[in-house]
Amino acid sequence: MRAQLALASLAVLAAATATPARADVVIGPRVSYYFDNSNLRTSGIDPGLDEGDALDPADTAVLRTAFGVEPQLTTVSEGEGVLSDQVSYPMIGAMVNFGDDRDRFTLTAMYGSGEGDAALSATVSRTLTLGATEFIDLVNFDADTVSSTDRIDIELTWQRRQSESFALLGGIRYERLDTAFVGDLRIVQSVAIPTVIALSRAAIEGDPAPPVIPSVPPLIAGVRQDGTIQTFSARGGATAFVPFGDNAVAFFNGMLQASYRPDYDVLTVIEDPSGLFSDSIAGREEGEFSIGPDFAVGAQFILSENLALDLRYRAVLFFPLTGVQDFSDARVSHGVNLGLSLRL
């Protein structure tokens, strides 16, 4: 639910009571059910498989001696994909609105939690270059996880009424997502590079026995990834009211929003179910500037002289201008909102 929920109902209340301009306060509970497509965005995926892929110094020395050149190891992404659900957020909160019949300020705070399935598949190639010779391994990465997110929305909105049917809007908003992905990880890779290292070591040591070619069994482990994503937004636009019936008014809010999501830290923990292996990887995700529309349609119904029911649908689109996501790969947050507005 957003801060504009009570604004149009205030116009209805003011018209119904026909009081002169004065300072007053409106309060009320808010509930909402939102959907967020962040898990469905596929551009800019980085599975992190190139982390820590440098050659061991001892292996580098073996290859340098055997081939007489400096070994080079490079990693290239061969493709990634995501199969996941939109995350749904049942949210609850409250709002307080204050001001006079011309200028109103609304502060809304909402909290909720959501879950969604997310499966990531990725393939990278690792190429060991020794002069004019190349050895290539493929690494396949599959993760099946469930995301759990706690969400906090805080919004402050200013409304200036221009007439009984039109008002200007402006405001700021803060969103915080505390997200954890928990599930299973499977990594499978070929052994061309370990094989050439084993053969080179055997040749240098003059071992007449065939070298033991190392096998790389699939890594099957539990994985957990935690991160906190914050978004700061500023927005401005207008709202229009259209009365219908004796005690109701329909409205449309249209705004343009600009948002900034700072860089954020991500901690990934991989652990063998047997407890024999555990690794923690600290990473940092690039931030993002975005712009997009923020619009809502709905209606307010006057229940009594100082009480109104607010019902609306709201959608906010975030088209990235910077960061790893493509401009066309927008984040969409949308859902329905319900609340009561009580004039004190």
Coordinates of N, CA and C in Angstrom, one line a residue, residues 35-249:
F35 N 2.6 -7.9 -6.1 CA 3.4 -8.9 -6.8 C 4.7 -8.2 -7.3
D36 N 5.8 -8.8 -7.3 CA 7.1 -8.2 -7.8 C 7.8 -9.2 -8.7
N37 N 8.2 -8.8 -9.9 CA 8.8 -9.7 -10.9 C 10.3 -9.7 -10.8
S38 N 10.9 -9.2 -9.7 CA 12.4 -9.2 -9.7 C 13.1 -10.5 -10.0
N39 N 12.4 -11.6 -9.5 CA 13.0 -13.0 -9.8 C 12.9 -13.4 -11.2
L40 N 12.1 -12.7 -12.0 CA 12.0 -13.0 -13.4 C 12.9 -12.3 -14.3
R41 N 13.6 -11.3 -13.8 CA 14.6 -10.5 -14.7 C 15.8 -11.4 -15.0
T42 N 16.1 -11.5 -16.3 CA 17.2 -12.4 -16.7 C 18.4 -11.8 -17.2
S43 N 18.3 -10.5 -17.6 CA 19.5 -9.8 -18.1 C 20.5 -9.6 -17.0
G44 N 21.8 -9.7 -17.3 CA 22.9 -9.3 -16.3 C 23.1 -10.4 -15.3
I45 N 22.6 -11.6 -15.5 CA 22.8 -12.7 -14.5 C 24.3 -13.0 -14.4
D46 N 24.8 -13.1 -13.2 CA 26.2 -13.5 -13.0 C 26.2 -14.6 -12.0
P47 N 26.4 -15.9 -12.4 CA 26.4 -17.0 -11.5 C 27.6 -17.0 -10.6
G48 N 28.7 -16.2 -10.9 CA 29.8 -16.2 -10.1 C 30.8 -17.4 -10.2
L49 N 30.7 -18.1 -11.3 CA 31.5 -19.3 -11.5 C 32.9 -19.0 -11.8
D50 N 33.2 -17.7 -12.2 CA 34.6 -17.4 -12.4 C 35.4 -17.0 -11.2
E51 N 34.7 -17.0 -10.0 CA 35.3 -16.6 -8.8 C 36.4 -17.7 -8.4
G52 N 37.5 -17.3 -8.1 CA 38.6 -18.2 -7.6 C 39.0 -19.2 -8.6
D53 N 39.0 -18.9 -9.9 CA 39.4 -19.9 -10.9 C 40.8 -19.8 -11.4
A54 N 41.6 -19.0 -10.6 CA 43.1 -18.9 -11.0 C 43.8 -20.2 -10.7
L55 N 44.8 -20.5 -11.5 CA 45.6 -21.7 -11.4 C 46.3 -21.7 -10.1
D56 N 46.4 -22.9 -9.5 CA 47.3 -23.0 -8.3 C 48.7 -22.7 -8.7
P57 N 49.5 -22.0 -7.8 CA 50.9 -21.7 -8.2 C 51.7 -22.9 -8.5
A58 N 51.5 -24.0 -7.8 CA 52.3 -25.2 -8.1 C 51.9 -25.7 -9.5
D59 N 50.7 -25.7 -9.9 CA 50.3 -26.2 -11.2 C 50.8 -25.2 -12.3
T60 N 50.8 -23.9 -12.0 CA 51.4 -23.0 -12.9 C 52.9 -23.3 -13.2
A61 N 53.6 -23.6 -12.1 CA 55.0 -23.9 -12.3 C 55.2 -25.2 -13.1
V62 N 54.4 -26.2 -12.9 CA 54.5 -27.4 -13.7 C 54.2 -27.2 -15.1
L63 N 53.2 -26.4 -15.5 CA 52.9 -26.1 -16.9 C 53.9 -25.3 -17.5
R64 N 54.5 -24.3 -16.8 CA 55.5 -23.4 -17.3 C 56.8 -24.3 -17.7
T65 N 57.1 -25.2 -16.8 CA 58.3 -26.1 -17.1 C 58.0 -27.0 -18.2
A66 N 56.8 -27.6 -18.3 CA 56.5 -28.6 -19.3 C 56.4 -28.0 -20.7
F67 N 55.8 -26.8 -20.8 CA 55.6 -26.2 -22.1 C 56.5 -25.1 -22.5
G68 N 57.2 -24.6 -21.5 CA 58.1 -23.5 -21.7 C 57.4 -22.1 -22.0
V69 N 56.2 -22.0 -21.7 CA 55.4 -20.8 -21.9 C 54.7 -20.5 -20.6
E70 N 54.2 -19.2 -20.5 CA 53.4 -18.8 -19.3 C 51.9 -19.2 -19.5
P71 N 51.4 -20.1 -18.7 CA 50.0 -20.5 -18.9 C 49.0 -19.4 -18.6
Q72 N 47.9 -19.4 -19.4 CA 46.9 -18.4 -19.2 C 45.5 -19.1 -19.0
L73 N 44.7 -18.7 -18.0 CA 43.4 -19.3 -17.8 C 42.4 -18.2 -17.9
T74 N 41.4 -18.4 -18.8 CA 40.3 -17.5 -19.0 C 39.0 -18.2 -18.8
T75 N 37.9 -17.4 -18.4 CA 36.6 -17.9 -18.2 C 35.6 -17.1 -19.0
V76 N 34.7 -17.8 -19.8 CA 33.7 -17.1 -20.6 C 32.4 -17.7 -20.3
S77 N 31.4 -16.9 -20.1 CA 30.0 -17.4 -19.9 C 29.4 -17.9 -21.2
E78 N 28.9 -19.0 -21.2 CA 28.3 -19.6 -22.4 C 26.7 -19.5 -22.4
G79 N 26.2 -19.0 -21.3 CA 24.7 -18.9 -21.3 C 24.2 -19.1 -19.9
E80 N 23.1 -18.3 -19.6 CA 22.4 -18.5 -18.3 C 20.9 -18.4 -18.5
G81 N 20.2 -18.9 -17.5 CA 18.8 -18.9 -17.6 C 18.2 -19.0 -16.2
V82 N 17.0 -18.4 -16.1 CA 16.3 -18.4 -14.8 C 14.8 -18.8 -15.0
L83 N 14.4 -19.7 -14.1 CA 13.0 -20.1 -14.1 C 12.5 -19.9 -12.7
S84 N 11.5 -18.9 -12.5 CA 11.1 -18.5 -11.2 C 9.7 -18.0 -11.2
D85 N 9.2 -17.7 -10.0 CA 7.9 -17.2 -9.8 C 8.0 -15.7 -9.4
Q86 N 6.9 -15.0 -9.7 CA 6.8 -13.7 -9.1 C 6.7 -13.8 -7.6
V87 N 7.3 -12.9 -6.8 CA 7.1 -12.9 -5.4 C 5.9 -12.1 -5.0
S88 N 5.0 -12.7 -4.2 CA 3.8 -12.0 -3.7 C 4.0 -11.6 -2.3
Y89 N 3.6 -10.4 -2.0 CA 3.8 -9.8 -0.7 C 2.4 -9.4 0.0
P90 N 1.9 -10.2 0.9 CA 0.8 -9.7 1.7 C 1.4 -8.7 2.7
M91 N 0.8 -7.4 2.8 CA 1.4 -6.4 3.6 C 0.4 -5.8 4.5
I92 N 0.8 -5.3 5.6 CA -0.1 -4.6 6.5 C 0.7 -3.4 7.1
G93 N -0.1 -2.3 7.4 CA 0.5 -1.1 7.9 C -0.5 -0.1 8.3
A94 N -0.1 1.2 8.3 CA -1.0 2.3 8.7 C -0.5 3.6 8.0
M95 N -1.4 4.5 8.0 CA -1.0 5.9 7.5 C -1.6 6.9 8.4
V96 N -0.9 8.1 8.4 CA -1.3 9.3 9.0 C -1.3 10.4 8.0
N97 N -2.3 11.2 8.0 CA -2.4 12.3 7.0 C -2.8 13.6 7.8
F98 N -2.1 14.7 7.4 CA -2.3 15.9 8.2 C -2.1 17.1 7.2
G99 N -2.7 18.2 7.6 CA -2.7 19.4 6.8 C -4.0 20.1 6.8
D100 N -4.2 21.0 5.8 CA -5.5 21.7 5.6 C -6.2 21.3 4.3
D101 N -7.2 22.0 3.9 CA -7.9 21.6 2.8 C -7.2 21.9 1.5
R102 N -6.1 22.5 1.5 CA -5.3 22.8 0.3 C -4.0 21.9 0.2
D103 N -3.3 21.9 1.3 CA -2.0 21.1 1.3 C -2.1 20.0 2.3
R104 N -1.9 18.7 1.9 CA -2.0 17.6 2.8 C -0.6 16.8 2.7
F105 N -0.2 16.2 3.8 CA 0.9 15.4 3.8 C 0.5 14.0 4.4
T106 N 1.0 13.0 3.7 CA 0.6 11.6 4.2 C 1.9 10.8 4.4
L107 N 2.0 10.1 5.5 CA 3.1 9.2 5.8 C 2.5 7.8 6.0
T108 N 3.0 6.9 5.2 CA 2.5 5.5 5.2 C 3.7 4.6 5.4
A109 N 3.5 3.6 6.3 CA 4.5 2.5 6.6 C 3.8 1.2 6.4
M110 N 4.5 0.3 5.7 CA 3.9 -1.0 5.4 C 5.0 -2.1 5.6
Y111 N 4.6 -3.3 6.1 CA 5.5 -4.4 6.3 C 4.8 -5.7 5.8
G112 N 5.6 -6.5 5.1 CA 5.1 -7.8 4.7 C 6.3 -8.8 4.3
S113 N 5.9 -10.0 4.1 CA 6.9 -11.1 3.7 C 6.4 -11.8 2.5
G114 N 7.3 -12.3 1.7 CA 6.9 -13.1 0.5 C 7.9 -14.2 0.2
E115 N 7.4 -15.2 -0.5 CA 8.3 -16.3 -1.0 C 8.1 -16.6 -2.4
G116 N 9.1 -17.2 -3.1 CA 9.0 -17.6 -4.5 C 10.1 -18.6 -4.8
D117 N 9.8 -19.5 -5.7 CA 10.7 -20.5 -6.2 C 11.6 -19.8 -7.3
A118 N 12.9 -20.2 -7.3 CA 13.8 -19.7 -8.3 C 14.9 -20.7 -8.6
A119 N 15.0 -21.0 -9.9 CA 16.0 -22.0 -10.4 C 16.9 -21.3 -11.4
L120 N 18.2 -21.5 -11.2 CA 19.2 -20.8 -12.0 C 20.1 -21.9 -12.7
S121 N 20.3 -21.8 -14.0 CA 21.2 -22.7 -14.7 C 22.1 -21.8 -15.5
A122 N 23.4 -22.3 -15.5 CA 24.4 -21.5 -16.2 C 25.6 -22.4 -16.6
T123 N 26.2 -22.0 -17.7 CA 27.4 -22.8 -18.2 C 28.5 -21.8 -18.5
V124 N 29.7 -22.1 -18.1 CA 30.9 -21.3 -18.4 C 31.9 -22.3 -19.0
S125 N 32.8 -21.7 -19.9 CA 33.9 -22.4 -20.4 C 35.2 -21.9 -19.8
R126 N 36.1 -22.7 -19.4 CA 37.4 -22.3 -18.9 C 38.5 -22.8 -19.9
T127 N 39.2 -21.9 -20.4 CA 40.2 -22.2 -21.4 C 41.6 -22.0 -20.9
L128 N 42.4 -23.0 -20.9 CA 43.8 -23.0 -20.5 C 44.7 -22.8 -21.8
T129 N 45.4 -21.7 -21.9 CA 46.2 -21.5 -23.1 C 47.6 -21.7 -22.8
L130 N 48.3 -22.5 -23.6 CA 49.7 -22.8 -23.5 C 50.3 -22.6 -24.9
G131 N 50.8 -21.4 -25.1 CA 51.3 -21.0 -26.4 C 50.2 -21.1 -27.5
A132 N 50.3 -22.0 -28.5 CA 49.3 -22.1 -29.5 C 48.3 -23.2 -29.2
T133 N 48.4 -23.8 -28.0 CA 47.5 -25.0 -27.7 C 46.5 -24.5 -26.6
E134 N 45.3 -25.0 -26.8 CA 44.3 -24.6 -25.8 C 43.6 -25.9 -25.3
F135 N 43.3 -25.9 -24.0 CA 42.5 -27.0 -23.4 C 41.3 -26.3 -22.7
I136 N 40.1 -26.9 -23.0 CA 38.9 -26.3 -22.6 C 38.1 -27.2 -21.7
D137 N 37.6 -26.7 -20.6 CA 36.6 -27.4 -19.7 C 35.3 -26.6 -19.7
L138 N 34.2 -27.4 -19.6 CA 32.9 -26.8 -19.4 C 32.4 -27.0 -18.0
V139 N 31.8 -26.0 -17.4 CA 31.3 -26.1 -16.0 C 29.8 -25.8 -16.1
N140 N 29.0 -26.7 -15.6 CA 27.5 -26.5 -15.6 C 27.1 -26.3 -14.1
F141 N 26.3 -25.3 -13.9 CA 25.9 -24.8 -12.6 C 24.3 -24.8 -12.6
D142 N 23.8 -25.5 -11.6 CA 22.3 -25.6 -11.4 C 22.0 -25.4 -9.9
A143 N 21.1 -24.4 -9.7 CA 20.7 -24.1 -8.3 C 19.2 -24.1 -8.3
D144 N 18.6 -24.8 -7.3 CA 17.1 -24.8 -7.1 C 16.9 -24.2 -5.7
T145 N 16.3 -23.1 -5.6 CA 16.1 -22.4 -4.3 C 14.7 -21.9 -4.1
V146 N 14.5 -21.5 -2.9 CA 13.3 -20.8 -2.5 C 13.7 -19.5 -1.9
S147 N 13.2 -18.4 -2.3 CA 13.5 -17.1 -1.8 C 12.5 -16.7 -0.7
S148 N 13.0 -16.1 0.4 CA 12.2 -15.6 1.4 C 12.6 -14.1 1.6
T149 N 11.6 -13.2 1.6 CA 11.9 -11.8 1.6 C 11.0 -11.1 2.6
D150 N 11.6 -10.3 3.5 CA 10.9 -9.4 4.3 C 11.0 -8.0 3.7
R151 N 9.8 -7.3 3.6 CA 9.8 -6.0 2.8 C 9.2 -4.9 3.7
I152 N 9.8 -3.8 3.7 CA 9.4 -2.6 4.4 C 9.2 -1.5 3.3
D153 N 8.1 -0.8 3.3 CA 7.8 0.4 2.5 C 7.5 1.5 3.4
I154 N 8.2 2.6 3.2 CA 7.8 3.9 3.9 C 7.7 5.0 2.9
E155 N 6.6 5.7 2.9 CA 6.4 6.7 1.9 C 5.8 8.0 2.5
L156 N 6.3 9.1 2.0 CA 5.8 10.5 2.4 C 5.4 11.2 1.1
T157 N 4.1 11.6 1.1 CA 3.5 12.2 -0.1 C 2.9 13.6 0.3
W158 N 3.1 14.6 -0.6 CA 2.5 15.9 -0.5 C 1.4 16.0 -1.6
Q159 N 0.3 16.5 -1.2 CA -0.8 16.8 -2.2 C -1.2 18.3 -2.1
R160 N -1.3 18.9 -3.2 CA -1.8 20.3 -3.3 C -3.1 20.3 -4.2
R161 N -4.2 20.5 -3.6 CA -5.5 20.6 -4.4 C -5.6 21.8 -5.2
Q162 N -5.8 21.7 -6.5 CA -6.1 22.8 -7.4 C -7.5 23.1 -7.6
S163 N -8.4 22.1 -7.4 CA -9.8 22.2 -7.5 C -10.5 21.0 -6.9
E164 N -11.8 20.9 -6.9 CA -12.5 19.8 -6.4 C -12.2 18.5 -7.1
S165 N -11.6 18.6 -8.3 CA -11.4 17.4 -9.2 C -10.0 17.2 -9.6
F166 N -9.1 18.0 -9.1 CA -7.7 17.9 -9.6 C -6.7 18.3 -8.5
A167 N -5.6 17.6 -8.3 CA -4.6 17.9 -7.3 C -3.2 17.5 -7.9
L168 N -2.2 18.2 -7.4 CA -0.8 17.9 -7.7 C -0.2 17.0 -6.6
L169 N 0.7 16.1 -7.0 CA 1.3 15.1 -6.1 C 2.8 15.1 -6.2
G170 N 3.4 14.9 -5.1 CA 4.9 14.7 -5.0 C 5.3 14.0 -3.8
G171 N 6.4 13.3 -3.8 CA 6.8 12.6 -2.6 C 8.1 11.8 -2.7
I172 N 8.4 11.2 -1.6 CA 9.6 10.3 -1.6 C 9.2 9.0 -1.0
R173 N 10.0 8.0 -1.3 CA 9.7 6.6 -0.8 C 11.0 5.8 -0.5
Y174 N 10.9 5.0 0.5 CA 12.0 4.1 0.8 C 11.5 2.7 0.9
E175 N 12.2 1.8 0.2 CA 11.9 0.3 0.2 C 13.1 -0.5 0.6
R176 N 12.9 -1.5 1.5 CA 14.0 -2.3 2.0 C 13.5 -3.8 1.8
L177 N 14.4 -4.6 1.1 CA 14.1 -6.0 0.9 C 15.2 -6.8 1.6
D178 N 14.9 -7.6 2.6 CA 15.9 -8.5 3.2 C 15.6 -9.9 2.7
T179 N 16.5 -10.4 1.8 CA 16.2 -11.6 1.0 C 17.2 -12.7 1.3
A180 N 16.7 -13.9 1.4 CA 17.5 -15.1 1.5 C 17.0 -16.1 0.5
F181 N 18.0 -16.6 -0.3 CA 17.7 -17.8 -1.2 C 18.4 -19.0 -0.5
V182 N 17.5 -20.0 -0.3 CA 18.0 -21.3 0.3 C 17.6 -22.4 -0.6
G183 N 18.6 -23.3 -0.9 CA 18.3 -24.5 -1.7 C 19.4 -25.4 -1.9
D184 N 19.4 -26.0 -3.1 CA 20.4 -27.0 -3.5 C 21.3 -26.6 -4.6
L185 N 22.5 -26.9 -4.6 CA 23.5 -26.5 -5.7 C 24.2 -27.7 -6.2
R186 N 24.3 -27.8 -7.6 CA 25.0 -28.9 -8.2 C 25.9 -28.3 -9.3
I187 N 27.2 -28.6 -9.2 CA 28.2 -28.2 -10.2 C 28.8 -29.4 -10.8
V188 N 28.8 -29.5 -12.2 CA 29.5 -30.6 -12.9 C 30.4 -30.0 -13.9
Q189 N 31.7 -30.5 -13.9 CA 32.7 -30.0 -14.9 C 33.5 -31.1 -15.5
S190 N 34.0 -30.8 -16.7 CA 34.9 -31.8 -17.4 C 36.3 -31.6 -16.8
V191 N 37.2 -32.5 -17.3 CA 38.5 -32.6 -16.6 C 39.7 -32.5 -17.6
A192 N 39.5 -31.7 -18.7 CA 40.6 -31.5 -19.7 C 41.8 -30.8 -19.0
I193 N 41.5 -29.8 -18.3 CA 42.6 -29.0 -17.7 C 43.3 -29.8 -16.5
P194 N 42.6 -30.4 -15.6 CA 43.3 -31.3 -14.6 C 44.1 -32.4 -15.3
T195 N 43.6 -32.9 -16.4 CA 44.3 -34.0 -17.1 C 45.7 -33.5 -17.6
V196 N 45.7 -32.4 -18.3 CA 47.0 -31.9 -18.8 C 48.0 -31.6 -17.7
I197 N 47.5 -31.1 -16.6 CA 48.3 -30.8 -15.5 C 48.9 -32.1 -14.9
A198 N 48.1 -33.2 -14.8 CA 48.6 -34.4 -14.3 C 49.7 -35.0 -15.2
L199 N 49.4 -35.0 -16.5 CA 50.3 -35.5 -17.5 C 51.6 -34.7 -17.5
S200 N 51.6 -33.4 -17.4 CA 52.8 -32.6 -17.3 C 53.6 -32.9 -16.1
R201 N 52.9 -33.1 -15.0 CA 53.7 -33.4 -13.7 C 54.4 -34.7 -13.9
A202 N 53.7 -35.7 -14.4 CA 54.3 -37.0 -14.6 C 55.5 -37.0 -15.5
A203 N 55.4 -36.2 -16.6 CA 56.5 -36.1 -17.6 C 57.7 -35.4 -16.9
I204 N 57.5 -34.4 -16.1 CA 58.6 -33.7 -15.5 C 59.3 -34.6 -14.5
E205 N 58.5 -35.3 -13.7 CA 59.1 -36.2 -12.7 C 59.6 -37.5 -13.2
G206 N 59.5 -37.8 -14.5 CA 60.0 -39.0 -15.1 C 59.3 -40.2 -14.6
D207 N 58.1 -40.1 -14.2 CA 57.4 -41.3 -13.6 C 57.0 -42.2 -14.8
P208 N 57.5 -43.5 -14.8 CA 57.2 -44.4 -15.9 C 55.7 -44.9 -15.8
A209 N 55.1 -44.8 -14.7 CA 53.8 -45.3 -14.5 C 52.8 -44.3 -15.1
P210 N 51.7 -44.8 -15.7 CA 50.7 -43.9 -16.2 C 50.2 -43.0 -15.1
P211 N 50.1 -41.7 -15.3 CA 49.6 -40.8 -14.3 C 48.2 -41.0 -13.9
V212 N 47.9 -40.7 -12.7 CA 46.5 -40.8 -12.2 C 45.8 -39.6 -12.6
I213 N 44.8 -39.8 -13.5 CA 44.0 -38.7 -14.0 C 43.0 -38.3 -13.0
P214 N 43.0 -37.1 -12.4 CA 42.0 -36.8 -11.4 C 40.6 -36.7 -11.9
S215 N 39.7 -37.2 -11.1 CA 38.3 -37.1 -11.5 C 37.7 -36.0 -10.6
V216 N 36.7 -35.3 -11.2 CA 36.0 -34.2 -10.5 C 34.6 -34.6 -10.4
P217 N 34.2 -35.2 -9.3 CA 32.8 -35.6 -9.1 C 31.9 -34.4 -9.0
P218 N 30.7 -34.6 -9.3 CA 29.7 -33.4 -9.2 C 29.7 -32.9 -7.8
L219 N 29.7 -31.6 -7.6 CA 29.6 -31.0 -6.3 C 28.1 -30.8 -6.1
I220 N 27.6 -31.5 -5.0 CA 26.2 -31.4 -4.6 C 26.2 -30.9 -3.2
A221 N 25.6 -29.7 -3.0 CA 25.7 -29.1 -1.7 C 24.5 -28.2 -1.4
G222 N 24.3 -27.8 -0.2 CA 23.3 -26.8 0.1 C 23.9 -25.4 -0.1
V223 N 23.0 -24.5 -0.5 CA 23.5 -23.1 -0.7 C 22.5 -22.2 -0.1
R224 N 23.0 -21.1 0.5 CA 22.2 -20.0 1.0 C 22.9 -18.7 0.6
Q225 N 22.0 -17.8 0.1 CA 22.5 -16.5 -0.3 C 21.7 -15.4 0.3
D226 N 22.3 -14.5 1.1 CA 21.6 -13.4 1.8 C 22.0 -12.0 1.2
G227 N 21.1 -11.1 1.1 CA 21.4 -9.8 0.7 C 20.3 -8.8 1.2
T228 N 20.6 -7.6 1.3 CA 19.6 -6.5 1.7 C 19.7 -5.5 0.6
I229 N 18.5 -5.3 0.0 CA 18.4 -4.3 -1.2 C 17.6 -3.1 -0.7
Q230 N 18.1 -1.9 -0.9 CA 17.4 -0.7 -0.5 C 17.2 0.1 -1.8
T231 N 16.0 0.8 -1.8 CA 15.7 1.6 -3.0 C 15.1 2.9 -2.5
F232 N 15.6 4.0 -3.0 CA 15.2 5.4 -2.6 C 14.6 6.0 -3.9
S233 N 13.4 6.5 -3.7 CA 12.6 7.1 -4.9 C 12.1 8.5 -4.6
A234 N 12.0 9.2 -5.7 CA 11.3 10.5 -5.7 C 10.3 10.5 -6.8
R235 N 9.1 11.1 -6.6 CA 8.1 11.0 -7.6 C 7.3 12.3 -7.6
G236 N 6.7 12.5 -8.8 CA 5.8 13.7 -8.9 C 4.8 13.5 -10.0
G237 N 3.6 14.1 -9.8 CA 2.6 14.0 -10.9 C 1.3 14.6 -10.4
A238 N 0.1 14.0 -10.8 CA -1.2 14.6 -10.5 C -2.2 13.6 -10.3
T239 N -3.3 14.0 -9.7 CA -4.4 13.1 -9.5 C -5.7 13.8 -9.9
A240 N -6.7 13.0 -10.4 CA -8.0 13.5 -10.8 C -9.1 12.7 -10.2
F241 N -10.2 13.4 -9.8 CA -11.3 12.8 -9.1 C -12.5 12.9 -10.0
V242 N -13.3 11.9 -10.0 CA -14.6 11.8 -10.7 C -15.7 11.3 -9.8
P243 N -16.6 12.1 -9.2 CA -17.6 11.5 -8.3 C -18.6 10.6 -9.1
F244 N -19.0 9.6 -8.4 CA -20.1 8.8 -9.0 C -21.0 8.3 -7.8
G245 N -22.3 8.3 -8.0 CA -23.2 8.0 -6.9 C -23.2 9.2 -5.9
D246 N -23.9 8.9 -4.8 CA -24.0 10.0 -3.7 C -22.8 10.0 -2.8
N247 N -22.1 8.9 -2.6 CA -21.1 8.8 -1.6 C -19.8 8.1 -2.1
A248 N -19.4 8.3 -3.3 CA -18.3 7.7 -3.9 C -17.6 8.6 -4.9
V249 N -16.3 8.4 -5.0 CA -15.5 9.1 -6.0 C -14.5 8.2 -6.6

